[in-house]
Amino acid sequence: MTNKKIKPKLSVEQIKNGLEKCKGNVTACAVSLGCSRKQIYVWFQKHPELVEFREDCENEILDLAESKLAQQINEGNMTAIIFLLKTKGRKRGYVERIEQETSGQLKLSGAPVIQFDSKNGKK
């Protein structure tokens, strides 16, 4: 007897079902199908439509998470409100920034510095 793992014969449809069930999580899909993650990735290479299907599954779970976040915001959950403002509200200034000041001299080593006059286009 050998210790080699027997790879199950899988179909594209079985892999799609596994990906859908596991929301695009490759490890969970592989476990549910009784195969390795590597085998799933080999299928992705042979069948690019599976990669797109996986992305769709991942987007569905993201959509669900966003709707749950919106629900929490509607219920007045301050943590959810702050999270949304820090992530999606950046353009409006809702961001935490760390400002750092340094002092001292800056030394450059390596290539020589070449000055360029942008008005005349000369070095």
mmCIF file of N, CA and C in Angstrom:
data_model
loop_
_atom_site.group_PDB
_atom_site.id
_atom_site.type_symbol
_atom_site.label_atom_id
_atom_site.label_comp_id
_atom_site.label_asym_id
_atom_site.label_seq_id
_atom_site.Cartn_x
_atom_site.Cartn_y
_atom_site.Cartn_z
ATOM 1 N N MET A 1 0.836 -1.195 0.000
ATOM 2 C CA MET A 1 0.000 0.000 0.000
ATOM 3 C C MET A 1 0.872 1.245 0.000
ATOM 4 N N THR A 2 0.400 2.258 -0.666
ATOM 5 C CA THR A 2 1.122 3.528 -0.694
ATOM 6 C C THR A 2 0.373 4.565 0.122
ATOM 7 N N ASN A 3 1.101 5.617 0.493
ATOM 8 C CA ASN A 3 0.505 6.695 1.273
ATOM 9 C C ASN A 3 0.022 7.843 0.393
ATOM 10 N N LYS A 4 -0.034 7.649 -0.910
ATOM 11 C CA LYS A 4 -0.472 8.716 -1.809
ATOM 12 C C LYS A 4 -1.952 9.002 -1.593
ATOM 13 N N LYS A 5 -2.245 10.310 -1.592
ATOM 14 C CA LYS A 5 -3.634 10.723 -1.482
ATOM 15 C C LYS A 5 -4.317 10.533 -2.825
ATOM 16 N N ILE A 6 -5.484 10.005 -2.796
ATOM 17 C CA ILE A 6 -6.247 9.836 -4.027
ATOM 18 C C ILE A 6 -6.994 11.140 -4.292
ATOM 19 N N LYS A 7 -6.753 11.704 -5.480
ATOM 20 C CA LYS A 7 -7.436 12.938 -5.851
ATOM 21 C C LYS A 7 -8.822 12.592 -6.363
ATOM 22 N N PRO A 8 -9.829 13.221 -5.781
ATOM 23 C CA PRO A 8 -11.178 12.929 -6.270
ATOM 24 C C PRO A 8 -11.388 13.515 -7.663
ATOM 25 N N LYS A 9 -12.190 12.842 -8.459
ATOM 26 C CA LYS A 9 -12.562 13.371 -9.779
ATOM 27 C C LYS A 9 -13.616 14.439 -9.535
ATOM 28 N N LEU A 10 -13.314 15.630 -9.995
ATOM 29 C CA LEU A 10 -14.237 16.742 -9.794
ATOM 30 C C LEU A 10 -14.682 17.307 -11.132
ATOM 31 N N SER A 11 -15.820 17.973 -11.101
ATOM 32 C CA SER A 11 -16.315 18.657 -12.292
ATOM 33 C C SER A 11 -16.348 20.159 -12.010
ATOM 34 N N VAL A 12 -16.444 20.934 -13.065
ATOM 35 C CA VAL A 12 -16.553 22.388 -12.918
ATOM 36 C C VAL A 12 -17.761 22.722 -12.047
ATOM 37 N N GLU A 13 -18.851 22.020 -12.266
ATOM 38 C CA GLU A 13 -20.080 22.281 -11.506
ATOM 39 C C GLU A 13 -19.887 22.006 -10.015
ATOM 40 N N GLN A 14 -19.173 20.934 -9.676
ATOM 41 C CA GLN A 14 -18.913 20.627 -8.265
ATOM 42 C C GLN A 14 -18.070 21.727 -7.624
ATOM 43 N N ILE A 15 -17.076 22.201 -8.352
ATOM 44 C CA ILE A 15 -16.226 23.259 -7.808
ATOM 45 C C ILE A 15 -17.028 24.544 -7.649
ATOM 46 N N LYS A 16 -17.879 24.859 -8.619
ATOM 47 C CA LYS A 16 -18.739 26.041 -8.495
ATOM 48 C C LYS A 16 -19.633 25.930 -7.262
ATOM 49 N N ASN A 17 -20.220 24.756 -7.059
ATOM 50 C CA ASN A 17 -21.078 24.552 -5.883
ATOM 51 C C ASN A 17 -20.292 24.734 -4.592
ATOM 52 N N GLY A 18 -19.064 24.198 -4.570
ATOM 53 C CA GLY A 18 -18.221 24.345 -3.386
ATOM 54 C C GLY A 18 -17.850 25.795 -3.128
ATOM 55 N N LEU A 19 -17.499 26.515 -4.185
ATOM 56 C CA LEU A 19 -17.147 27.934 -4.042
ATOM 57 C C LEU A 19 -18.342 28.751 -3.556
ATOM 58 N N GLU A 20 -19.509 28.450 -4.104
ATOM 59 C CA GLU A 20 -20.715 29.178 -3.698
ATOM 60 C C GLU A 20 -21.038 28.906 -2.230
ATOM 61 N N LYS A 21 -20.965 27.648 -1.847
ATOM 62 C CA LYS A 21 -21.255 27.242 -0.465
ATOM 63 C C LYS A 21 -20.287 27.907 0.514
ATOM 64 N N CYS A 22 -19.024 28.043 0.096
ATOM 65 C CA CYS A 22 -17.976 28.578 0.972
ATOM 66 C C CYS A 22 -17.684 30.049 0.704
ATOM 67 N N LYS A 23 -18.553 30.716 -0.037
ATOM 68 C CA LYS A 23 -18.438 32.154 -0.327
ATOM 69 C C LYS A 23 -17.106 32.532 -0.957
ATOM 70 N N GLY A 24 -16.561 31.653 -1.798
ATOM 71 C CA GLY A 24 -15.323 31.946 -2.509
ATOM 72 C C GLY A 24 -14.056 31.606 -1.752
ATOM 73 N N ASN A 25 -14.166 31.088 -0.535
ATOM 74 C CA ASN A 25 -12.997 30.726 0.264
ATOM 75 C C ASN A 25 -12.430 29.405 -0.266
ATOM 76 N N VAL A 26 -11.235 29.479 -0.848
ATOM 77 C CA VAL A 26 -10.649 28.309 -1.520
ATOM 78 C C VAL A 26 -10.347 27.183 -0.533
ATOM 79 N N THR A 27 -9.810 27.509 0.627
ATOM 80 C CA THR A 27 -9.482 26.475 1.614
ATOM 81 C C THR A 27 -10.738 25.732 2.053
ATOM 82 N N ALA A 28 -11.772 26.480 2.404
ATOM 83 C CA ALA A 28 -13.024 25.851 2.838
ATOM 84 C C ALA A 28 -13.637 25.029 1.709
ATOM 85 N N CYS A 29 -13.541 25.525 0.496
ATOM 86 C CA CYS A 29 -14.057 24.798 -0.672
ATOM 87 C C CYS A 29 -13.317 23.474 -0.845
ATOM 88 N N ALA A 30 -11.997 23.525 -0.760
ATOM 89 C CA ALA A 30 -11.188 22.312 -0.919
ATOM 90 C C ALA A 30 -11.541 21.278 0.144
ATOM 91 N N VAL A 31 -11.688 21.729 1.380
ATOM 92 C CA VAL A 31 -12.045 20.808 2.464
ATOM 93 C C VAL A 31 -13.410 20.179 2.185
ATOM 94 N N SER A 32 -14.365 21.009 1.760
ATOM 95 C CA SER A 32 -15.713 20.479 1.515
ATOM 96 C C SER A 32 -15.747 19.485 0.351
ATOM 97 N N LEU A 33 -14.820 19.644 -0.597
ATOM 98 C CA LEU A 33 -14.769 18.735 -1.750
ATOM 99 C C LEU A 33 -13.801 17.570 -1.548
ATOM 100 N N GLY A 34 -13.063 17.589 -0.433
ATOM 101 C CA GLY A 34 -12.122 16.510 -0.153
ATOM 102 C C GLY A 34 -10.885 16.531 -1.026
ATOM 103 N N CYS A 35 -10.445 17.732 -1.395
ATOM 104 C CA CYS A 35 -9.240 17.848 -2.214
ATOM 105 C C CYS A 35 -8.328 18.921 -1.616
ATOM 106 N N SER A 36 -7.229 19.188 -2.278
ATOM 107 C CA SER A 36 -6.292 20.200 -1.777
ATOM 108 C C SER A 36 -6.583 21.561 -2.404
ATOM 109 N N ARG A 37 -6.095 22.612 -1.739
ATOM 110 C CA ARG A 37 -6.194 23.965 -2.292
ATOM 111 C C ARG A 37 -5.494 24.011 -3.646
ATOM 112 N N LYS A 38 -4.356 23.336 -3.708
ATOM 113 C CA LYS A 38 -3.570 23.325 -4.944
ATOM 114 C C LYS A 38 -4.402 22.786 -6.103
ATOM 115 N N GLN A 39 -5.174 21.759 -5.832
ATOM 116 C CA GLN A 39 -6.010 21.181 -6.884
ATOM 117 C C GLN A 39 -7.056 22.190 -7.367
ATOM 118 N N ILE A 40 -7.598 22.981 -6.447
ATOM 119 C CA ILE A 40 -8.569 24.019 -6.836
ATOM 120 C C ILE A 40 -7.883 25.052 -7.729
ATOM 121 N N TYR A 41 -6.663 25.455 -7.358
ATOM 122 C CA TYR A 41 -5.945 26.447 -8.163
ATOM 123 C C TYR A 41 -5.569 25.901 -9.545
ATOM 124 N N VAL A 42 -5.311 24.607 -9.638
ATOM 125 C CA VAL A 42 -5.070 23.993 -10.952
ATOM 126 C C VAL A 42 -6.338 24.117 -11.804
ATOM 127 N N TRP A 43 -7.483 23.892 -11.188
ATOM 128 C CA TRP A 43 -8.748 24.051 -11.907
ATOM 129 C C TRP A 43 -8.930 25.499 -12.364
ATOM 130 N N PHE A 44 -8.525 26.460 -11.525
ATOM 131 C CA PHE A 44 -8.625 27.873 -11.906
ATOM 132 C C PHE A 44 -7.809 28.149 -13.166
ATOM 133 N N GLN A 45 -6.625 27.535 -13.255
ATOM 134 C CA GLN A 45 -5.780 27.742 -14.433
ATOM 135 C C GLN A 45 -6.412 27.140 -15.689
ATOM 136 N N LYS A 46 -7.028 25.990 -15.532
ATOM 137 C CA LYS A 46 -7.624 25.303 -16.684
ATOM 138 C C LYS A 46 -8.978 25.892 -17.087
ATOM 139 N N HIS A 47 -9.669 26.485 -16.124
ATOM 140 C CA HIS A 47 -11.024 26.995 -16.360
ATOM 141 C C HIS A 47 -11.145 28.418 -15.800
ATOM 142 N N PRO A 48 -10.743 29.429 -16.570
ATOM 143 C CA PRO A 48 -10.780 30.818 -16.094
ATOM 144 C C PRO A 48 -12.167 31.274 -15.628
ATOM 145 N N GLU A 49 -13.210 30.640 -16.121
ATOM 146 C CA GLU A 49 -14.558 31.025 -15.679
ATOM 147 C C GLU A 49 -14.753 30.745 -14.190
ATOM 148 N N LEU A 50 -13.975 29.805 -13.639
ATOM 149 C CA LEU A 50 -14.050 29.527 -12.200
ATOM 150 C C LEU A 50 -13.480 30.680 -11.382
ATOM 151 N N VAL A 51 -12.454 31.337 -11.909
ATOM 152 C CA VAL A 51 -11.866 32.496 -11.219
ATOM 153 C C VAL A 51 -12.912 33.603 -11.137
ATOM 154 N N GLU A 52 -13.595 33.847 -12.241
ATOM 155 C CA GLU A 52 -14.647 34.868 -12.270
ATOM 156 C C GLU A 52 -15.787 34.491 -11.326
ATOM 157 N N PHE A 53 -16.138 33.216 -11.297
ATOM 158 C CA PHE A 53 -17.200 32.748 -10.407
ATOM 159 C C PHE A 53 -16.803 32.957 -8.948
ATOM 160 N N ARG A 54 -15.539 32.668 -8.629
ATOM 161 C CA ARG A 54 -15.046 32.875 -7.264
ATOM 162 C C ARG A 54 -15.147 34.351 -6.885
ATOM 163 N N GLU A 55 -14.752 35.241 -7.799
ATOM 164 C CA GLU A 55 -14.838 36.676 -7.531
ATOM 165 C C GLU A 55 -16.285 37.091 -7.280
ATOM 166 N N ASP A 56 -17.215 36.517 -8.034
ATOM 167 C CA ASP A 56 -18.635 36.807 -7.817
ATOM 168 C C ASP A 56 -19.069 36.367 -6.418
ATOM 169 N N CYS A 57 -18.616 35.194 -5.997
ATOM 170 C CA CYS A 57 -18.946 34.694 -4.656
ATOM 171 C C CYS A 57 -18.381 35.613 -3.579
ATOM 172 N N GLU A 58 -17.142 36.060 -3.770
ATOM 173 C CA GLU A 58 -16.522 36.972 -2.809
ATOM 174 C C GLU A 58 -17.266 38.302 -2.770
ATOM 175 N N ASN A 59 -17.690 38.793 -3.934
ATOM 176 C CA ASN A 59 -18.429 40.053 -3.978
ATOM 177 C C ASN A 59 -19.787 39.941 -3.300
ATOM 178 N N GLU A 60 -20.418 38.787 -3.398
ATOM 179 C CA GLU A 60 -21.700 38.581 -2.720
ATOM 180 C C GLU A 60 -21.544 38.701 -1.210
ATOM 181 N N ILE A 61 -20.482 38.120 -0.665
ATOM 182 C CA ILE A 61 -20.285 38.194 0.779
ATOM 183 C C ILE A 61 -19.914 39.618 1.202
ATOM 184 N N LEU A 62 -19.182 40.336 0.346
ATOM 185 C CA LEU A 62 -18.886 41.743 0.632
ATOM 186 C C LEU A 62 -20.159 42.580 0.615
ATOM 187 N N ASP A 63 -21.030 42.317 -0.346
ATOM 188 C CA ASP A 63 -22.310 43.028 -0.402
ATOM 189 C C ASP A 63 -23.119 42.781 0.867
ATOM 190 N N LEU A 64 -23.120 41.547 1.324
ATOM 191 C CA LEU A 64 -23.839 41.209 2.547
ATOM 192 C C LEU A 64 -23.247 41.961 3.737
ATOM 193 N N ALA A 65 -21.919 41.972 3.827
ATOM 194 C CA ALA A 65 -21.263 42.681 4.928
ATOM 195 C C ALA A 65 -21.581 44.173 4.882
ATOM 196 N N GLU A 66 -21.589 44.754 3.683
ATOM 197 C CA GLU A 66 -21.921 46.178 3.556
ATOM 198 C C GLU A 66 -23.359 46.451 3.970
ATOM 199 N N SER A 67 -24.263 45.545 3.640
ATOM 200 C CA SER A 67 -25.658 45.760 4.042
ATOM 201 C C SER A 67 -25.812 45.634 5.557
ATOM 202 N N LYS A 68 -25.053 44.723 6.170
ATOM 203 C CA LYS A 68 -25.083 44.592 7.635
ATOM 204 C C LYS A 68 -24.492 45.838 8.297
ATOM 205 N N LEU A 69 -23.437 46.384 7.686
ATOM 206 C CA LEU A 69 -22.843 47.620 8.197
ATOM 207 C C LEU A 69 -23.856 48.757 8.114
ATOM 208 N N ALA A 70 -24.546 48.875 6.986
ATOM 209 C CA ALA A 70 -25.565 49.916 6.822
ATOM 210 C C ALA A 70 -26.674 49.748 7.857
ATOM 211 N N GLN A 71 -27.044 48.513 8.121
ATOM 212 C CA GLN A 71 -28.071 48.231 9.126
ATOM 213 C C GLN A 71 -27.607 48.716 10.501
ATOM 214 N N GLN A 72 -26.352 48.435 10.836
ATOM 215 C CA GLN A 72 -25.806 48.875 12.123
ATOM 216 C C GLN A 72 -25.752 50.401 12.209
ATOM 217 N N ILE A 73 -25.400 51.046 11.113
ATOM 218 C CA ILE A 73 -25.361 52.511 11.083
ATOM 219 C C ILE A 73 -26.762 53.070 11.298
ATOM 220 N N ASN A 74 -27.750 52.482 10.638
ATOM 221 C CA ASN A 74 -29.142 52.921 10.807
ATOM 222 C C ASN A 74 -29.625 52.749 12.238
ATOM 223 N N GLU A 75 -29.062 51.779 12.946
ATOM 224 C CA GLU A 75 -29.439 51.544 14.340
ATOM 225 C C GLU A 75 -28.634 52.409 15.305
ATOM 226 N N GLY A 76 -27.746 53.251 14.768
ATOM 227 C CA GLY A 76 -26.992 54.185 15.604
ATOM 228 C C GLY A 76 -25.727 53.616 16.218
ATOM 229 N N ASN A 77 -25.223 52.519 15.708
ATOM 230 C CA ASN A 77 -23.999 51.915 16.230
ATOM 231 C C ASN A 77 -22.820 52.833 15.910
ATOM 232 N N MET A 78 -22.293 53.496 16.947
ATOM 233 C CA MET A 78 -21.242 54.496 16.753
ATOM 234 C C MET A 78 -19.963 53.882 16.179
ATOM 235 N N THR A 79 -19.624 52.670 16.562
ATOM 236 C CA THR A 79 -18.434 52.015 16.015
ATOM 237 C C THR A 79 -18.577 51.831 14.507
ATOM 238 N N ALA A 80 -19.745 51.411 14.070
ATOM 239 C CA ALA A 80 -19.992 51.236 12.636
ATOM 240 C C ALA A 80 -19.943 52.575 11.909
ATOM 241 N N ILE A 81 -20.484 53.606 12.532
ATOM 242 C CA ILE A 81 -20.470 54.946 11.931
ATOM 243 C C ILE A 81 -19.041 55.434 11.760
ATOM 244 N N ILE A 82 -18.239 55.302 12.811
ATOM 245 C CA ILE A 82 -16.839 55.743 12.747
ATOM 246 C C ILE A 82 -16.081 54.940 11.696
ATOM 247 N N PHE A 83 -16.311 53.636 11.654
ATOM 248 C CA PHE A 83 -15.634 52.795 10.667
ATOM 249 C C PHE A 83 -15.944 53.264 9.249
ATOM 250 N N LEU A 84 -17.205 53.517 8.969
ATOM 251 C CA LEU A 84 -17.587 53.964 7.627
ATOM 252 C C LEU A 84 -16.934 55.303 7.294
ATOM 253 N N LEU A 85 -16.942 56.225 8.246
ATOM 254 C CA LEU A 85 -16.343 57.533 7.988
ATOM 255 C C LEU A 85 -14.843 57.427 7.753
ATOM 256 N N LYS A 86 -14.166 56.557 8.493
ATOM 257 C CA LYS A 86 -12.711 56.403 8.319
ATOM 258 C C LYS A 86 -12.358 55.723 7.001
ATOM 259 N N THR A 87 -13.247 54.894 6.478
ATOM 260 C CA THR A 87 -12.927 54.176 5.247
ATOM 261 C C THR A 87 -13.524 54.851 4.021
ATOM 262 N N LYS A 88 -14.813 55.025 3.984
ATOM 263 C CA LYS A 88 -15.461 55.605 2.803
ATOM 264 C C LYS A 88 -15.524 57.131 2.863
ATOM 265 N N GLY A 89 -15.329 57.697 4.049
ATOM 266 C CA GLY A 89 -15.433 59.150 4.193
ATOM 267 C C GLY A 89 -14.115 59.887 4.095
ATOM 268 N N ARG A 90 -13.064 59.210 3.659
ATOM 269 C CA ARG A 90 -11.732 59.829 3.556
ATOM 270 C C ARG A 90 -11.736 61.081 2.697
ATOM 271 N N LYS A 91 -12.468 61.038 1.585
ATOM 272 C CA LYS A 91 -12.488 62.174 0.661
ATOM 273 C C LYS A 91 -13.049 63.430 1.325
ATOM 274 N N ARG A 92 -13.824 63.245 2.372
ATOM 275 C CA ARG A 92 -14.417 64.375 3.083
ATOM 276 C C ARG A 92 -13.615 64.755 4.325
ATOM 277 N N GLY A 93 -12.458 64.143 4.493
ATOM 278 C CA GLY A 93 -11.581 64.509 5.595
ATOM 279 C C GLY A 93 -11.696 63.655 6.838
ATOM 280 N N TYR A 94 -12.501 62.616 6.799
ATOM 281 C CA TYR A 94 -12.634 61.732 7.954
ATOM 282 C C TYR A 94 -11.538 60.678 7.908
ATOM 283 N N VAL A 95 -10.356 61.069 8.339
ATOM 284 C CA VAL A 95 -9.226 60.158 8.313
ATOM 285 C C VAL A 95 -8.300 60.499 9.469
ATOM 286 N N GLU A 96 -7.702 59.494 10.036
ATOM 287 C CA GLU A 96 -6.706 59.726 11.076
ATOM 288 C C GLU A 96 -5.353 59.756 10.409
ATOM 289 N N ARG A 97 -4.623 60.815 10.674
ATOM 290 C CA ARG A 97 -3.290 60.933 10.092
ATOM 291 C C ARG A 97 -2.273 61.071 11.208
ATOM 292 N N ILE A 98 -1.141 60.509 10.959
ATOM 293 C CA ILE A 98 -0.029 60.664 11.886
ATOM 294 C C ILE A 98 0.955 61.609 11.224
ATOM 295 N N GLU A 99 1.117 62.773 11.837
ATOM 296 C CA GLU A 99 2.063 63.736 11.283
ATOM 297 C C GLU A 99 3.382 63.588 12.018
ATOM 298 N N GLN A 100 4.457 63.519 11.259
ATOM 299 C CA GLN A 100 5.778 63.366 11.842
ATOM 300 C C GLN A 100 6.670 64.498 11.375
ATOM 301 N N GLU A 101 7.436 65.010 12.306
ATOM 302 C CA GLU A 101 8.423 66.025 11.965
ATOM 303 C C GLU A 101 9.797 65.458 12.256
ATOM 304 N N THR A 102 10.732 65.788 11.402
ATOM 305 C CA THR A 102 12.110 65.372 11.627
ATOM 306 C C THR A 102 12.994 66.595 11.530
ATOM 307 N N SER A 103 14.121 66.521 12.176
ATOM 308 C CA SER A 103 15.081 67.617 12.079
ATOM 309 C C SER A 103 16.456 67.007 11.859
ATOM 310 N N GLY A 104 17.364 67.817 11.392
ATOM 311 C CA GLY A 104 18.711 67.334 11.127
ATOM 312 C C GLY A 104 19.033 67.474 9.660
ATOM 313 N N GLN A 105 20.190 66.995 9.312
ATOM 314 C CA GLN A 105 20.633 67.107 7.931
ATOM 315 C C GLN A 105 20.345 65.808 7.187
ATOM 316 N N LEU A 106 20.073 65.981 5.928
ATOM 317 C CA LEU A 106 19.835 64.848 5.057
ATOM 318 C C LEU A 106 21.083 64.622 4.233
ATOM 319 N N LYS A 107 21.626 63.424 4.311
ATOM 320 C CA LYS A 107 22.824 63.098 3.542
ATOM 321 C C LYS A 107 22.461 62.075 2.481
ATOM 322 N N LEU A 108 22.852 62.374 1.266
ATOM 323 C CA LEU A 108 22.635 61.447 0.163
ATOM 324 C C LEU A 108 23.963 60.832 -0.221
ATOM 325 N N SER A 109 23.971 59.553 -0.396
ATOM 326 C CA SER A 109 25.192 58.903 -0.848
ATOM 327 C C SER A 109 24.857 58.083 -2.084
ATOM 328 N N GLY A 110 25.852 57.852 -2.881
ATOM 329 C CA GLY A 110 25.612 57.076 -4.094
ATOM 330 C C GLY A 110 25.796 57.942 -5.316
ATOM 331 N N ALA A 111 24.772 58.032 -6.131
ATOM 332 C CA ALA A 111 24.853 58.780 -7.389
ATOM 333 C C ALA A 111 24.987 60.276 -7.118
ATOM 334 N N PRO A 112 25.749 60.971 -7.961
ATOM 335 C CA PRO A 112 25.896 62.417 -7.777
ATOM 336 C C PRO A 112 24.582 63.144 -8.076
ATOM 337 N N VAL A 113 24.384 64.267 -7.400
ATOM 338 C CA VAL A 113 23.194 65.078 -7.605
ATOM 339 C C VAL A 113 23.449 66.009 -8.778
ATOM 340 N N ILE A 114 22.552 66.022 -9.725
ATOM 341 C CA ILE A 114 22.679 66.886 -10.901
ATOM 342 C C ILE A 114 21.592 67.941 -10.813
ATOM 343 N N GLN A 115 21.999 69.203 -10.877
ATOM 344 C CA GLN A 115 21.021 70.284 -10.848
ATOM 345 C C GLN A 115 20.504 70.517 -12.256
ATOM 346 N N PHE A 116 19.218 70.786 -12.337
ATOM 347 C CA PHE A 116 18.592 70.982 -13.633
ATOM 348 C C PHE A 116 17.801 72.274 -13.578
ATOM 349 N N ASP A 117 18.036 73.162 -14.527
ATOM 350 C CA ASP A 117 17.322 74.429 -14.602
ATOM 351 C C ASP A 117 16.101 74.217 -15.491
ATOM 352 N N SER A 118 14.924 74.213 -14.887
ATOM 353 C CA SER A 118 13.711 73.923 -15.648
ATOM 354 C C SER A 118 13.343 75.046 -16.612
ATOM 355 N N LYS A 119 13.805 76.262 -16.341
ATOM 356 C CA LYS A 119 13.486 77.382 -17.235
ATOM 357 C C LYS A 119 14.249 77.282 -18.550
ATOM 358 N N ASN A 120 15.527 76.943 -18.456
ATOM 359 C CA ASN A 120 16.367 76.877 -19.650
ATOM 360 C C ASN A 120 16.517 75.463 -20.196
ATOM 361 N N GLY A 121 16.120 74.493 -19.409
ATOM 362 C CA GLY A 121 16.266 73.112 -19.840
ATOM 363 C C GLY A 121 17.709 72.654 -19.860
ATOM 364 N N LYS A 122 18.543 73.277 -19.019
ATOM 365 C CA LYS A 122 19.969 72.935 -18.999
ATOM 366 C C LYS A 122 20.335 72.338 -17.660
ATOM 367 N N LYS A 123 21.434 71.563 -17.706
ATOM 368 C CA LYS A 123 21.987 70.983 -16.477
ATOM 369 C C LYS A 123 22.877 71.989 -15.800
#
